[in-house]
Tab-separated table of C-alpha atoms in Angstrom:
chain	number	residue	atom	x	y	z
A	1	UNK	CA	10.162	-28.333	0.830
A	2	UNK	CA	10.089	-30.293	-2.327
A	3	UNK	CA	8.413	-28.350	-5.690
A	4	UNK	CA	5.098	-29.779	-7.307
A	5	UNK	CA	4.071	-30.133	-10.739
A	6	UNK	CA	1.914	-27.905	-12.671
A	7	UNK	CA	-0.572	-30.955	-13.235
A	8	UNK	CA	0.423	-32.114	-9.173
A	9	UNK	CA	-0.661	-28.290	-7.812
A	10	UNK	CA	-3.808	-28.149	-10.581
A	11	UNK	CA	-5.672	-31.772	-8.912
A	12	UNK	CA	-4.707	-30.392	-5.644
A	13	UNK	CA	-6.672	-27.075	-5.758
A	14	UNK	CA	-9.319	-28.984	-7.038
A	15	UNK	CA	-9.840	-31.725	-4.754
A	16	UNK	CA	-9.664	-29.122	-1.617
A	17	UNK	CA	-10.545	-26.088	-3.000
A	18	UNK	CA	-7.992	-24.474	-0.283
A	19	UNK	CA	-5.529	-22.062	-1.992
A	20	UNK	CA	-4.182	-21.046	1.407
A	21	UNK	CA	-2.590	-24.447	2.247
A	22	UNK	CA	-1.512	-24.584	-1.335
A	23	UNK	CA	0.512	-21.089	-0.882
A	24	UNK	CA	1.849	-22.628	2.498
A	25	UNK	CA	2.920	-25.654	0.759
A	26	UNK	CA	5.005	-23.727	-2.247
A	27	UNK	CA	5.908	-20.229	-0.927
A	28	UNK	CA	8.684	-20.083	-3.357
A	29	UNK	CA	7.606	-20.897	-6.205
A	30	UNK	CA	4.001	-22.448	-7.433
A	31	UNK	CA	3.595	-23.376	-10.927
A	32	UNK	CA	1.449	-21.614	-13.394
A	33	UNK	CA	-1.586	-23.888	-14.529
A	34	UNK	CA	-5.498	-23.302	-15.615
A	35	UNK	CA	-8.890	-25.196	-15.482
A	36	UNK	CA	-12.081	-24.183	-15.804
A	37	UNK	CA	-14.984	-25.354	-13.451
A	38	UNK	CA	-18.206	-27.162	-14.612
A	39	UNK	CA	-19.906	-23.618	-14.190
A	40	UNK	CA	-17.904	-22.100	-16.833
A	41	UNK	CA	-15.617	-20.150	-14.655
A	42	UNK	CA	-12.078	-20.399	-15.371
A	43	UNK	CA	-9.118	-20.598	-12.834
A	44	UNK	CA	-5.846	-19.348	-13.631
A	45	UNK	CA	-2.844	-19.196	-10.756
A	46	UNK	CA	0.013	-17.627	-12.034
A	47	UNK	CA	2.237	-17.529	-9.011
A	48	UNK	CA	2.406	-18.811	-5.468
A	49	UNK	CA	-0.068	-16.693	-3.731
A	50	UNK	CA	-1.958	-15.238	-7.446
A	51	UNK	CA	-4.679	-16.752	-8.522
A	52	UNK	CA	-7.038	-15.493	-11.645
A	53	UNK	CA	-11.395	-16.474	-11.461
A	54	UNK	CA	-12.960	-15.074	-14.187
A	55	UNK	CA	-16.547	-15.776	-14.969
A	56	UNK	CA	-17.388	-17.043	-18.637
A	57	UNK	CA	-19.253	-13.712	-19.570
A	58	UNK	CA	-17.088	-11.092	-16.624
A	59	UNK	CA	-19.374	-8.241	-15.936
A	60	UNK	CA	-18.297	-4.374	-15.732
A	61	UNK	CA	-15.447	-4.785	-12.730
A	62	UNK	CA	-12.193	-5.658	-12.172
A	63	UNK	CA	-11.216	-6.422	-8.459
A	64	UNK	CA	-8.208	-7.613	-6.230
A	65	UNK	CA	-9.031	-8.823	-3.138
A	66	UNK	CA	-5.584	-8.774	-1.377
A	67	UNK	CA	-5.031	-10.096	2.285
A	68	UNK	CA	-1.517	-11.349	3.834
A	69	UNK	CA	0.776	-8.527	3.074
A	70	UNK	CA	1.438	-8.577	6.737
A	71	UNK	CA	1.856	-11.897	7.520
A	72	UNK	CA	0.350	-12.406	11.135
A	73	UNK	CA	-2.826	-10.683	9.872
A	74	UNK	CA	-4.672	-13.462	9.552
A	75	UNK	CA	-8.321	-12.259	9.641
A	76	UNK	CA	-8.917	-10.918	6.369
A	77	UNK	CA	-6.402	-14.277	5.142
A	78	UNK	CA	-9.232	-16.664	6.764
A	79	UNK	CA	-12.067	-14.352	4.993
A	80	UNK	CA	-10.702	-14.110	1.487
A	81	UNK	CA	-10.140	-18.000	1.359
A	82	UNK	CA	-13.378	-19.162	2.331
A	83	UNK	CA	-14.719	-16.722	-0.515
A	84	UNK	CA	-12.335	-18.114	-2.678
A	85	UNK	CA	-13.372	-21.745	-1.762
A	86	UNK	CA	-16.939	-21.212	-2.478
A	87	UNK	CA	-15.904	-20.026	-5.988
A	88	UNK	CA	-13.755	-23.031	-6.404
A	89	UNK	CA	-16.924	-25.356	-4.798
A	90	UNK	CA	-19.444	-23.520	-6.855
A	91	UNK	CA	-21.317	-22.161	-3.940
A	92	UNK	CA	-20.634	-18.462	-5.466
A	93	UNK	CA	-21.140	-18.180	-8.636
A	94	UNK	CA	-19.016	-15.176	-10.279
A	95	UNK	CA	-20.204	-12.311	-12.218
A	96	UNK	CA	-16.860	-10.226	-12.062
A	97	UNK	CA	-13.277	-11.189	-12.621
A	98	UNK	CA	-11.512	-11.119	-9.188
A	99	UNK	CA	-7.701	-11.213	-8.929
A	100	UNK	CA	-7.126	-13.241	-5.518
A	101	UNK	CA	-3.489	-12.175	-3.538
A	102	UNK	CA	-1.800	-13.825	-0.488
A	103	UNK	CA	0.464	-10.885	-0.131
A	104	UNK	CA	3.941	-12.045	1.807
A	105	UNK	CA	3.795	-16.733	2.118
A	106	UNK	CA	6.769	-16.651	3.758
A	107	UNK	CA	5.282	-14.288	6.325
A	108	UNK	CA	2.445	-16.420	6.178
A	109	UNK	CA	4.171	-19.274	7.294
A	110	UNK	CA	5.946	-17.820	10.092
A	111	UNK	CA	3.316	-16.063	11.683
A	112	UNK	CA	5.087	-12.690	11.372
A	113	UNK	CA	4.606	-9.241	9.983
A	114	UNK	CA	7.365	-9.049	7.747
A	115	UNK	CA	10.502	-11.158	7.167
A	116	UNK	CA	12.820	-8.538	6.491
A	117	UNK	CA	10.883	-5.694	4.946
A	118	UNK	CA	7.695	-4.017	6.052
A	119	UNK	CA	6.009	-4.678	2.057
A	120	UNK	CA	3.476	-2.611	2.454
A	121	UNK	CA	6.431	0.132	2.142
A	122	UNK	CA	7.635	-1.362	-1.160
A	123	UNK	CA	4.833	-0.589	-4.049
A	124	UNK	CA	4.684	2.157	-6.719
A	125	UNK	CA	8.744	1.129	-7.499
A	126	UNK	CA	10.062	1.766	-3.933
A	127	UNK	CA	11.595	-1.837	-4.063
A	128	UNK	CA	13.972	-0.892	-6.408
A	129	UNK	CA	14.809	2.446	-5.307
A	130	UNK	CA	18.587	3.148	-3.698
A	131	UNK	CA	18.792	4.115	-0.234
A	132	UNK	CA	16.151	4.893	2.082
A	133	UNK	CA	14.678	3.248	4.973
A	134	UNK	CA	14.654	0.455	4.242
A	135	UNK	CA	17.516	-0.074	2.325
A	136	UNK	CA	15.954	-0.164	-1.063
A	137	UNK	CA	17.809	-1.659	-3.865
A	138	UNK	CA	19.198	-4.704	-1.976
A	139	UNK	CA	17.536	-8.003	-2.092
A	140	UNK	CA	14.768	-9.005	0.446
A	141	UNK	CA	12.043	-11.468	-0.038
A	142	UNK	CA	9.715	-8.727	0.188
A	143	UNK	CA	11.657	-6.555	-2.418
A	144	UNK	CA	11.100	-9.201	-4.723
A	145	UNK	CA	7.545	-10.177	-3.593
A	146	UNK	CA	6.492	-6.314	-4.117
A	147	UNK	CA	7.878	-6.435	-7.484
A	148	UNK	CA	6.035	-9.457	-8.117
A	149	UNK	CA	2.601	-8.055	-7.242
A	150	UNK	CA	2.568	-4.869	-8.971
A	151	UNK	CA	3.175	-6.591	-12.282
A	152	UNK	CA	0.284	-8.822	-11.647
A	153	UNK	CA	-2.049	-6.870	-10.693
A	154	UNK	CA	-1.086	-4.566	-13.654
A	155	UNK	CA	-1.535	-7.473	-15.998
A	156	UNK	CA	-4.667	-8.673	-14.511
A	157	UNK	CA	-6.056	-5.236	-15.360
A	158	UNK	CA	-4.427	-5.084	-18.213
A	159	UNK	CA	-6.066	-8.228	-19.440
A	160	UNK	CA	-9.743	-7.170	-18.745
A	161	UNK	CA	-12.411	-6.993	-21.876
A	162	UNK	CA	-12.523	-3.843	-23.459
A	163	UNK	CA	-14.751	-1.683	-23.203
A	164	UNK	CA	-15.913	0.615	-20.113
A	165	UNK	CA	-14.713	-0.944	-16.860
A	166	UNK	CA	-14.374	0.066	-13.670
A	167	UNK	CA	-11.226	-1.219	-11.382
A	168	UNK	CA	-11.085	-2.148	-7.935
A	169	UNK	CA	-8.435	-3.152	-5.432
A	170	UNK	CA	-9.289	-3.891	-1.512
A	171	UNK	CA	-6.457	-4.680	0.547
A	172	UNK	CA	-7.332	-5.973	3.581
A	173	UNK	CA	-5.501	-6.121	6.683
A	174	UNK	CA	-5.742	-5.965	10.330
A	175	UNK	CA	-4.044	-3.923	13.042
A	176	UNK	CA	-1.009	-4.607	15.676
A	177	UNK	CA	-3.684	-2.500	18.317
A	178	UNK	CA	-7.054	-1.781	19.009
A	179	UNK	CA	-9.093	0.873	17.445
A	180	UNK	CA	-11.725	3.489	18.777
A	181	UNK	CA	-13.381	2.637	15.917
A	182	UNK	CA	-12.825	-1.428	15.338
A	183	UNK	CA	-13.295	-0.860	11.442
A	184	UNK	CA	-11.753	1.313	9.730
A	185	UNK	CA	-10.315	2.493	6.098
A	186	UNK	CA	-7.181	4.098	4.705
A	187	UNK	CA	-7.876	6.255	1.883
A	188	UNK	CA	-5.021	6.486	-0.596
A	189	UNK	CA	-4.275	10.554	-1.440
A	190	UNK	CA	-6.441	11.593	-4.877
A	191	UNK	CA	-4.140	14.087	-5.809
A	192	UNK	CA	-6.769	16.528	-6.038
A	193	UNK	CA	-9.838	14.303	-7.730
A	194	UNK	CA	-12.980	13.585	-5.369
A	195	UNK	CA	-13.308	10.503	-3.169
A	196	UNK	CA	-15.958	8.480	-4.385
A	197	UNK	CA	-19.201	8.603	-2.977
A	198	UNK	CA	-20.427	5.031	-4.125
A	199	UNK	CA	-17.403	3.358	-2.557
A	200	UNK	CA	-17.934	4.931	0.803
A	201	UNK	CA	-21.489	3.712	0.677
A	202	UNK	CA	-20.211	0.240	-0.319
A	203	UNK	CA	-17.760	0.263	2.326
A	204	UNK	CA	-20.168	1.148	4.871
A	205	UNK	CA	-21.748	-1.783	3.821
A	206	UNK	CA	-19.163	-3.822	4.885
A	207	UNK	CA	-19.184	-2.448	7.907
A	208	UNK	CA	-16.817	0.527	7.698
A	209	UNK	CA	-17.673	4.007	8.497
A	210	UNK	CA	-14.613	5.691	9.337
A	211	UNK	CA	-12.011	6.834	7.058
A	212	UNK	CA	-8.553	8.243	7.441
A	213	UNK	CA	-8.212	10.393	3.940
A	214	UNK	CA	-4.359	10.497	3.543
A	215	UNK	CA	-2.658	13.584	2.035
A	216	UNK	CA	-0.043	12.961	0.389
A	217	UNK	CA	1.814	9.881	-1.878
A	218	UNK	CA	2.984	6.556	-0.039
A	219	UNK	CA	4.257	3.389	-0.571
A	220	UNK	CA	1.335	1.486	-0.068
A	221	UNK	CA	-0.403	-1.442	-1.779
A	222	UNK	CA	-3.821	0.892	-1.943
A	223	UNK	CA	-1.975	4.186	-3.460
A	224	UNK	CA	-0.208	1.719	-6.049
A	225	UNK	CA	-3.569	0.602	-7.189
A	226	UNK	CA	-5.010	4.212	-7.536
A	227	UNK	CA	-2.328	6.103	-8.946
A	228	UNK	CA	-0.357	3.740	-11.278
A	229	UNK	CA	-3.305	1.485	-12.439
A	230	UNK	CA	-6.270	4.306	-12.123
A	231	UNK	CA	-8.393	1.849	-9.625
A	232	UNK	CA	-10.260	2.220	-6.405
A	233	UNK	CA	-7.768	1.316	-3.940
A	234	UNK	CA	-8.201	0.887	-0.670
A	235	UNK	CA	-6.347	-0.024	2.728
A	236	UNK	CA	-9.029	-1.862	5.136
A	237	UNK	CA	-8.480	-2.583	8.660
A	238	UNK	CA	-10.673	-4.779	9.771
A	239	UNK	CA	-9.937	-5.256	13.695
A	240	UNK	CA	-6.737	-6.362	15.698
A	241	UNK	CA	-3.580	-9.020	14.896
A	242	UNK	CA	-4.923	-12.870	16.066
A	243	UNK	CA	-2.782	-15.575	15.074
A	244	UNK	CA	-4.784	-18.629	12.677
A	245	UNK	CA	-7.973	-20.100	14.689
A	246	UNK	CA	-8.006	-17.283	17.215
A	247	UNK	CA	-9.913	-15.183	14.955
A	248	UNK	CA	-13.799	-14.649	15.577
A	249	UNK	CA	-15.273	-14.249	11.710
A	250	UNK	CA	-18.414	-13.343	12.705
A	251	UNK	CA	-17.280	-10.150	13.798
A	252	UNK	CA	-16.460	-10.324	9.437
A	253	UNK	CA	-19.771	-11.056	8.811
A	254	UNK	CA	-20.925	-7.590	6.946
A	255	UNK	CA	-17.435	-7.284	5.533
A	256	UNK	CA	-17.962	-11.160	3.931
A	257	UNK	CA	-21.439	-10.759	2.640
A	258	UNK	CA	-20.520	-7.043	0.854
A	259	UNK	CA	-17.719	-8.587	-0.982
A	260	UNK	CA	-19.712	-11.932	-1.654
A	261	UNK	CA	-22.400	-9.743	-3.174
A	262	UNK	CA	-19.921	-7.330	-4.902
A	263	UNK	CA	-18.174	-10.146	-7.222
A	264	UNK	CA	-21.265	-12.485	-7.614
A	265	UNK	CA	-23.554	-9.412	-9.383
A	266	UNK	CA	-26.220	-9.754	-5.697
A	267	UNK	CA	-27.940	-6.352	-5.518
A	268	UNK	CA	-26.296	-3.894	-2.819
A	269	UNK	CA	-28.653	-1.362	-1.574
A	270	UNK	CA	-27.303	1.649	-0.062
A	271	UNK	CA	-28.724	4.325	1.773
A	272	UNK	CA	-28.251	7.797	0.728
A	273	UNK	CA	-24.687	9.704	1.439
A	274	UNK	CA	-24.627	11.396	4.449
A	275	UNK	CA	-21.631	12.537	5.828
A	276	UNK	CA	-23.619	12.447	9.620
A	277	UNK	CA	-23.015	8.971	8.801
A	278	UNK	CA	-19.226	8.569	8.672
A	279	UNK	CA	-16.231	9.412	10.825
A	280	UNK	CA	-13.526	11.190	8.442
A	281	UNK	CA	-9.964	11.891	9.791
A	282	UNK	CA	-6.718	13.377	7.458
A	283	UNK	CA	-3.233	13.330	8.542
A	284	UNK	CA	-2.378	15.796	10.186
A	285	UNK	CA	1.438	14.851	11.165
A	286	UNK	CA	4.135	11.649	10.436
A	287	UNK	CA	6.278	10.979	12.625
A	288	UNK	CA	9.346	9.363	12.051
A	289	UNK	CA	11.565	7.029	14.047
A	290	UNK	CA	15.054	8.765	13.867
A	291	UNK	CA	17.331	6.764	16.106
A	292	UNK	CA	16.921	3.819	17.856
A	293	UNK	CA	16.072	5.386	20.882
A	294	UNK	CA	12.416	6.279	19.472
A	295	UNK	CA	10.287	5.389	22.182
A	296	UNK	CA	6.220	5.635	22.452
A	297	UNK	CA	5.183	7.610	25.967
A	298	UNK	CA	1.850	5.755	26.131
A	299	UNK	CA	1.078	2.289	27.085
A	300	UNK	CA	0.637	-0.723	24.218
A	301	UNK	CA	-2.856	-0.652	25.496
A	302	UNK	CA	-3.994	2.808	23.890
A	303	UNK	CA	-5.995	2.269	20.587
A	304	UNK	CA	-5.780	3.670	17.202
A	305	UNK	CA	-7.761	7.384	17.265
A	306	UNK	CA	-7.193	7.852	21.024
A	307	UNK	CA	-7.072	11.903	21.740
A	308	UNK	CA	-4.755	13.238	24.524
A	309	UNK	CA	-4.808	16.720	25.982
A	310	UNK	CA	-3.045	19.436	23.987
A	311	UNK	CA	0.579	19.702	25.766
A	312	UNK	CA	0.664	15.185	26.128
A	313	UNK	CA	4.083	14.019	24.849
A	314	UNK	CA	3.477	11.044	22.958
A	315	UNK	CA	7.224	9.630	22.019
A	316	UNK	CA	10.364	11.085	22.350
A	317	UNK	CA	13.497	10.082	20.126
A	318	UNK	CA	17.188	11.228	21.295
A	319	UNK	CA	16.107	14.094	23.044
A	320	UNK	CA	13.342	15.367	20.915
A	321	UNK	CA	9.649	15.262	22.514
A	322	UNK	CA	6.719	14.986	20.264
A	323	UNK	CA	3.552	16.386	21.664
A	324	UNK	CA	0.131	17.212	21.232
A	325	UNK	CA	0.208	20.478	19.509
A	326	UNK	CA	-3.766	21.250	19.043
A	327	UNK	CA	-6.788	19.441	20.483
A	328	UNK	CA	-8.545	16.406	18.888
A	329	UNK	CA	-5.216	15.555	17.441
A	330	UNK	CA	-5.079	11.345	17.853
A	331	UNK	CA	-2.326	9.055	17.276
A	332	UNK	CA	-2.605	6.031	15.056
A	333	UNK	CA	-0.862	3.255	13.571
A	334	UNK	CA	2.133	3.948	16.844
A	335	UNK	CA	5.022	1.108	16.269
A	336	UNK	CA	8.042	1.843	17.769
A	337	UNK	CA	9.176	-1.175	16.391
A	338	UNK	CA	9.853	0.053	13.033
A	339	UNK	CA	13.264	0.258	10.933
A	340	UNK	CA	14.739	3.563	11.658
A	341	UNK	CA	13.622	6.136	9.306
A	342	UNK	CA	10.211	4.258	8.981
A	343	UNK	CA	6.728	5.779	9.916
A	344	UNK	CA	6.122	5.432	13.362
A	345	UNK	CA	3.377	7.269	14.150
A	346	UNK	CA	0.264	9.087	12.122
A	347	UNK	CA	-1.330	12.193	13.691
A	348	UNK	CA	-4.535	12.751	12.568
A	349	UNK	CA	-7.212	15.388	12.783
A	350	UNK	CA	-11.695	15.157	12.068
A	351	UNK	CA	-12.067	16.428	8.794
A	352	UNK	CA	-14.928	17.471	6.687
A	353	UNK	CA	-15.602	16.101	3.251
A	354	UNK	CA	-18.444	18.608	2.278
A	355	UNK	CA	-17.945	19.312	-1.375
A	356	UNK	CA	-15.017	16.752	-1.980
A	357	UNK	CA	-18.033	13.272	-2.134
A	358	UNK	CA	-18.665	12.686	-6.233
């Protein structure tokens, strides 16, 4: 696969307005270049997969809208093209500067989760850490591509007007199963500060009205965002793993039209908080894949937030049974498929947010 020109990739983008194929093209490495559209908004890529629009007068926000850190999640990939085609056609005009991330291309292009490390176990420096699961400290693609993407999403913030602004960071992804609930959010742990009340209402919006409100750090993309750059991060999950042209977007559509309206300045009207309104779940246990003989005790059918009697064993690894130890405990994320050491399994419990909302 041959490299392109800065000036080669730059009439490219602009005769197709599809930064998708251009990332498949050059998953290596994609020049830098600029240009600036007829509406004032300028385009800046600064890596394969990282691409800059930033209005000619940026209101209040900063915002990532990150899809493709798993590879075969192609949904939210689809979704966050075709908004950023309309901002490249002119058929959204920008009010906000939005930082615009295809996560893992080589991923991408194979149709795979990972290539060789699960990235979205990488951020907040855990892809240059020694040891650990996943062998931190060597080289992987994804090492590098982790190392990458922290950097530029620091500098995009970094870069913002001064003045009082408020970050954001979506990441959105979709899920190897089903889900109780087809829509659904991770919340990154707060360490100790409230969970905001206006971005529960927006993400309701989008069609998202239950939450899992994690508990402690990770390695995530979403608690990178909110603990080293100070930004509204967020994990979405926005329905189950279909390969390209399998997906159905209109099952997107409220998920499209909130983040359409969020960076072009449309009004969002939101009802008042209610916590009636919303499903909220914390962690409760993680369970870890010891040995390779980690095995799930519940068919690949069973969705995310399914509830088993107290007493069910769920997996059992080398000997050791893990059941349900009190009742409306329910399993999510379960991948048995994981490096050993890795998460396998979340346990997670309703919760109530009554006095934690500001």
């Amino acid at each position: 696969m041959s490299l392109i020109s800065a000036g080669q990739a730059s009439t490219q983008l602009q005769a197709t307005a599809d930064f998708l194929a251009l990332t498949r093209e050059q998953p290596d490495q994609l020049p830098a270049f600029e240009f600036q559209l007829p509406n004032g908004t300028r385009i800046a890529v600064w890596h394969t997969g990282v691409l800059v629009a930033e209005p000619a007068e940026p209101g209040a926000q900063d915002i990532v809208l990150s899809s493709g850190i798993h590879g075969n999640e192609t949904a939210p990939i689809e979704l966050c093209n075709a908004i950023l085609r309309d901002v490249l056609q002119q058929k959204l005009q920008l009010t906000e500067r939005v930082l615009f991330l295809l996560g893992n291309p080589w991923a991408i292009n194979a149709g795979v989760r990972e290539i060789e490390d699960n990235l979205n176990r990488l951020f907040s420096g855990h892809h240059s850490q020694a040891g650990g699961p996943n062998n931190e400290g060597g080289q992987s693609k994804e090492r590098e591509r982790a190392r990458l993407l922290e950097e530029s999403v620091l500098t995009f913030y970094q870069q913002a007007p001064s003045g009082q602004r408020v970050r954001k960071l979506y990441d959105l992804h979709t899920a190897i199963r089903g889900s109780r609930f087809e829509k659904f959010a991770v919340y990154p742990f707060l360490h100790g500060k409230n969970w905001s009340k206006t971005e529960l209402q927006f993400l309701k919006s989008c069609g998202i009205d239950t939450f899992l409100l994690m508990q402690s750090p990770a390695s995530t993309f979403s608690y990178f965002a909110a603990q080293s750059c100070q930004a509204h991060g967020f994990t979405l999950e926005l329905g189950k793993v279909r390969p390209f042209g399998q997906n159905d977007l209109s099952r997107f559509s409220a998920a499209d039209s909130a983040l359409r309206a969020l960076i072009s300045g449309q009004p969002l009207q939101f009802p008042e908080f209610t916590e009636a309104d919303f499903n909220f779940y914390e962690v409760r246990r993680a369970i870890n894949k010891q040995t390779d003989a980690f095995r799930l005790c519940f068919a690949d059918s069973i969705e995310n937030f399914t509830t088993f009697p107290v007493g069910t064993v769920l997996a059992e690894d080398a000997g050791v049974q893990y059941q349900v130890e009190v009742e409306g405990e329910a399993v999510i994320f379960p991948n048995p498929k994981v490096a050993v050491g890795q998460r396998a399994m979340l346990l997670v419990k309703p919760v109530s947010v009554a006095g934690k909302v500001g």
